[in-house]
Amino acid sequence: MARVVTLNGSPSATSRTAALLNDLARTLAQQGHEVVRLNLRELPPGPLLAAQANEPAIAQAVKELEQAEGVVVGTPIYKAAYTGLLKAFLDLLPQFALTGKTVLPLATGGSVAHVLALDYALRPVLSSLAARHIVGSYFILDKTITVHESGKVELDATIEPKYRESVEAFTESLRIHGLHGANSASAASR
Amino acid sequence: MARVVTLNGSPSATSRTAALLNDLARTLAQQGHEVVRLNLRELPPGPLLAAQANEPAIAQAVKELEQAEGVVVGTPIYKAAYTGLLKAFLDLLPQFALTGKTVLPLATGGSVAHVLALDYALRPVLSSLAARHIVGSYFILDKTITVHESGKVELDATIEPKYRESVEAFTESLRIHGLHGANSASAASR
Amino acid sequence: MARVVTLNGSPSATSRTAALLNDLARTLAQQGHEVVRLNLRELPPGPLLAAQANEPAIAQAVKELEQAEGVVVGTPIYKAAYTGLLKAFLDLLPQFALTGKTVLPLATGGSVAHVLALDYALRPVLSSLAARHIVGSYFILDKTITVHESGKVELDATIEPKYRESVEAFTESLRIHGLHGANSASAASR
Amino acid sequence: MARVVTLNGSPSATSRTAALLNDLARTLAQQGHEVVRLNLRELPPGPLLAAQANEPAIAQAVKELEQAEGVVVGTPIYKAAYTGLLKAFLDLLPQFALTGKTVLPLATGGSVAHVLALDYALRPVLSSLAARHIVGSYFILDKTITVHESGKVELDATIEPKYRESVEAFTESLRIHGLHGANSASAASR
């Protein structure tokens, strides 16, 4: 089983991005993965914006990321791209911080018009961090997400199979790279 | 003459981006423009990351931007894109905050390899804010920038003419849209 | 009045992109502009793909573009970007072929999900050609376009005002740069 | 061992892109892979630009691609993006033509300034084709490539290790997905 970090780039405490990531974190934990949830809006904002990677809470978050084999990057789409909050955290990471890691980009948004922001805006940044495998990113329209009181997230029937497929591609990549760890590490991209 | 805002998206107090924008602000002021300098790293970080547009210092910055005819957007290139600090500010603006405005994107960076980040990453975001005219963006390699003790900025002779051309395209656009204000406002894009 | 070229990047003889550009060409001609229609699919395909800019029909097309003050670039969105046909033509142009020109990017597509392709894919390419002013690009959903037998194009009422605004921003830019030609030419970006 | 297709998107018969892909094809064949070389400029240009996927030579190329487990996509960078020739071929493929395939994007260019074109322009298009794994793309400066008379390609010592790493990430991904074929096919992204 793998170590997975979920990175929540939403500035809102009650966002659908947060609900989605929390639900996914539970699912991954039930499958036996060790999951750490990082809510970027809970990091100290001054040091975060000043890129002070040695501030204790930030240093801890960077370390969790460093130790993970898989990273789920979640963000709402604002102004045709990822949030400034998410980018502020990515900015303070070491240059090739995602080397050897599998990454699942997820976004939520109010309009289908934002779909391409994941592939055109977020992926190039994740690529620059030398992610080994960025699996098919997935964009979820806000109105197709139902958050139950229990925290359980339900997706419209038209969406759910595709979303599950993205998540399975992520866990499958973690699984097979886990089996071939030594080799695949040496073959890390970049 | 026009009202111009310079937006400094660098998290560093002593960045070349800041030196460049300050030098440009002086030049524009000498030409008779009314220039307001916004250093985004001086805004309160908590409210900025939480997108609290009504926090007084942030509300004032948004208002300055709203009243400007021209906006210079300056950012270093981190991780293949603009800074999270810059994006956090853009995130809290109204949806079409740049309607009717002329925008000059400037970036500084350590490697020529980052040149395309302006056109592929920053411009789409500025477009989504409905900027009327985004003039030719300009990327300046760190090592071609000399900052004198007086604050005066000198660029390598190979760079300087191109940079001056970008700035002139910006002021020329401000001038002619100033002369044709009523019409050009009604014809604002988007 | 200005010289305008419409570039049709659709490989299909009966595309909505073609209908839209033809309709716009008529409107611009009625306003007194001199309009040349370039249907890229009518250029000889072998020389076009081999970037033979001196093939007579291609050389003529390049010359028409060179003499234009305004360029409307129309393309359907295929595979998250402009067509290969359009790019093949742009590839054989001189490096700064759009210097001093005003450009209106238009796209048609079957899904709102393609909207960002204009700003993230087409604009950076047009920027690299040193376009002076790329006005607000406009994406039009196929199903909102009705082509009458006369060739007249009608857009859904929800779309039409925004589209007209983009076209007006284009003609307004042509008008005011026409009045200020000498200066604005010298201040061409890049 | 895997079936690999090399797609050469250069319009030039004697390009460095072609030399690089041919050299890589030899290397992969020596490792036991079954390699098919597709030179897109040899496909019939008229049907290619008209997206006639049923033209025999084009249909054959599409079929080779369909049967491959790995695809090397090579292109020079023109006007800040991939070539029109490459895109014309991608345009006529089925919507999810790269489902379940591992892809290695390679580009050559005259200036380091084009580096980001791979991640910002080519990858989103490959993603839209549902590639399962796009390994770290690699950009190679023209002047670092030496083509010997034998056809053998030599890269500058500063470049060679990084390039080899990208190629190894590609073959490693082919290897481990080959071992886990059934599962990984079912987990194909998108």
XYZ file of C-alpha atoms in Angstrom, chain B residues 12-190:
179
model
C 10.596 39.095 -2.386
C 11.265 42.578 -1.034
C 14.409 43.024 -3.084
C 13.461 41.327 -6.316
C 14.450 42.394 -9.789
C 10.751 42.434 -10.626
C 10.251 45.122 -7.965
C 13.247 47.119 -9.186
C 12.020 46.956 -12.764
C 8.468 48.017 -11.883
C 9.680 50.857 -9.681
C 11.911 52.122 -12.441
C 9.065 51.908 -14.929
C 6.708 53.653 -12.495
C 9.158 56.581 -12.279
C 9.444 56.779 -16.068
C 5.689 56.748 -16.533
C 5.237 59.398 -13.822
C 7.833 61.596 -15.524
C 5.781 61.308 -18.704
C 2.834 62.738 -16.807
C 0.931 59.565 -16.008
C -0.578 59.126 -12.573
C 1.021 55.976 -11.223
C 0.003 53.841 -8.248
C 2.356 51.066 -7.133
C 0.774 47.977 -5.623
C 3.162 45.590 -3.936
C 1.029 42.538 -3.412
C 3.334 41.152 -0.732
C 2.376 44.172 1.427
C -1.305 43.250 1.486
C -2.481 41.308 4.585
C -1.716 37.673 3.640
C -4.545 35.979 5.546
C -7.379 37.953 3.937
C -5.571 37.844 0.581
C -5.413 34.040 0.513
C -8.984 33.824 1.798
C -10.140 36.110 -1.040
C -11.621 38.674 1.376
C -12.071 41.511 -1.086
C -13.643 43.726 1.562
C -10.603 43.826 3.846
C -9.728 47.573 3.817
C -6.206 47.414 2.334
C -7.322 44.870 -0.254
C -10.482 46.840 -1.082
C -8.295 49.902 -1.619
C -6.004 47.970 -3.975
C -8.977 46.638 -5.930
C -10.356 50.183 -6.199
C -7.024 51.532 -7.488
C -7.043 48.850 -10.131
C -10.655 49.580 -11.038
C -9.860 53.248 -11.622
C -6.787 52.627 -13.738
C -6.738 52.753 -17.518
C -3.432 50.921 -17.693
C -2.057 48.031 -15.654
C 1.511 46.730 -15.620
C 1.522 43.165 -14.293
C 4.960 42.083 -13.103
C 5.919 38.637 -11.860
C 8.920 36.412 -11.569
C 8.443 33.009 -13.183
C 8.262 30.203 -10.625
C 7.533 26.579 -11.560
C 6.756 27.457 -15.201
C 4.140 30.126 -14.376
C 3.273 33.379 -12.522
C 3.544 33.440 -8.731
C 0.833 32.215 -6.390
C 0.929 35.664 -4.778
C -0.085 37.344 -8.042
C -2.778 34.757 -8.746
C -4.203 35.066 -5.219
C -4.840 38.751 -5.903
C -6.277 38.151 -9.377
C -8.538 35.456 -7.851
C -10.389 37.954 -5.655
C -11.057 40.503 -8.409
C -14.505 40.804 -10.019
C -14.929 38.490 -13.008
C -14.269 41.086 -15.710
C -12.020 43.389 -13.696
C -9.797 44.358 -16.618
C -12.599 45.379 -18.990
C -11.557 48.395 -21.037
C -7.997 48.401 -19.685
C -4.647 48.165 -21.422
C -2.293 45.654 -19.824
C 1.475 45.209 -20.073
C 2.680 41.825 -18.744
C 6.315 41.759 -17.629
C 8.240 38.853 -16.216
C 11.713 38.251 -14.909
C 13.399 34.902 -14.626
C 16.643 33.057 -14.335
C 16.405 31.142 -17.599
C 15.328 31.790 -21.160
C 13.483 28.477 -20.829
C 10.707 30.350 -18.995
C 9.917 32.787 -21.801
C 6.708 31.127 -22.960
C 5.191 31.160 -19.457
C 3.972 34.706 -20.077
C 1.981 33.866 -23.195
C 0.848 30.383 -22.191
C 0.122 30.942 -18.496
C -0.365 34.614 -17.617
C -2.153 35.907 -20.726
C -5.033 33.410 -20.617
C -5.739 34.505 -17.046
C -5.605 38.188 -18.018
C -7.851 37.411 -20.997
C -10.374 35.763 -18.684
C -10.498 39.084 -16.806
C -11.538 40.685 -20.107
C -8.532 42.936 -20.623
C -9.196 45.076 -23.701
C -5.663 45.172 -24.956
C -2.803 43.061 -23.673
C 0.246 44.496 -25.400
C 3.287 42.414 -26.291
C 4.412 40.827 -23.078
C 8.050 40.979 -22.226
C 10.336 38.539 -20.439
C 13.639 39.791 -19.031
C 16.453 37.511 -18.021
C 17.668 38.284 -14.497
C 21.290 38.603 -15.497
C 20.524 41.325 -18.045
C 19.142 43.592 -15.293
C 21.485 45.871 -13.380
C 19.981 47.729 -10.424
C 21.984 50.841 -9.482
C 22.105 52.116 -5.917
C 19.810 54.965 -6.894
C 17.193 52.397 -7.830
C 17.723 53.165 -11.508
C 17.524 50.017 -13.619
C 19.772 49.374 -16.573
C 19.171 46.622 -19.099
C 21.704 44.981 -21.377
C 22.033 46.779 -24.684
C 20.642 43.749 -26.512
C 17.473 43.816 -24.417
C 16.805 47.465 -23.860
C 15.373 48.426 -27.286
C 12.858 45.569 -27.250
C 11.810 46.391 -23.698
C 11.393 50.069 -24.577
C 9.259 49.024 -27.560
C 6.921 47.042 -25.300
C 6.591 49.997 -22.946
C 5.931 52.333 -25.878
C 3.255 50.015 -27.243
C 1.646 50.243 -23.808
C 1.749 54.037 -23.514
C 0.704 54.452 -27.160
C -2.320 52.235 -26.520
C -3.174 54.303 -23.442
C -2.833 57.500 -25.473
C -5.021 56.539 -28.373
C -7.649 54.874 -26.231
C -7.632 58.023 -24.091
C -8.450 60.094 -27.189
C -11.243 57.718 -28.157
C -12.446 56.863 -24.683
C -16.205 56.796 -25.109
C -16.133 54.612 -28.195
C -13.434 52.257 -27.089
C -15.116 51.737 -23.736
C -18.314 50.679 -25.465
C -16.354 48.320 -27.656
C -14.617 46.620 -24.768
C -13.960 43.014 -25.563
C -15.970 40.090 -24.145
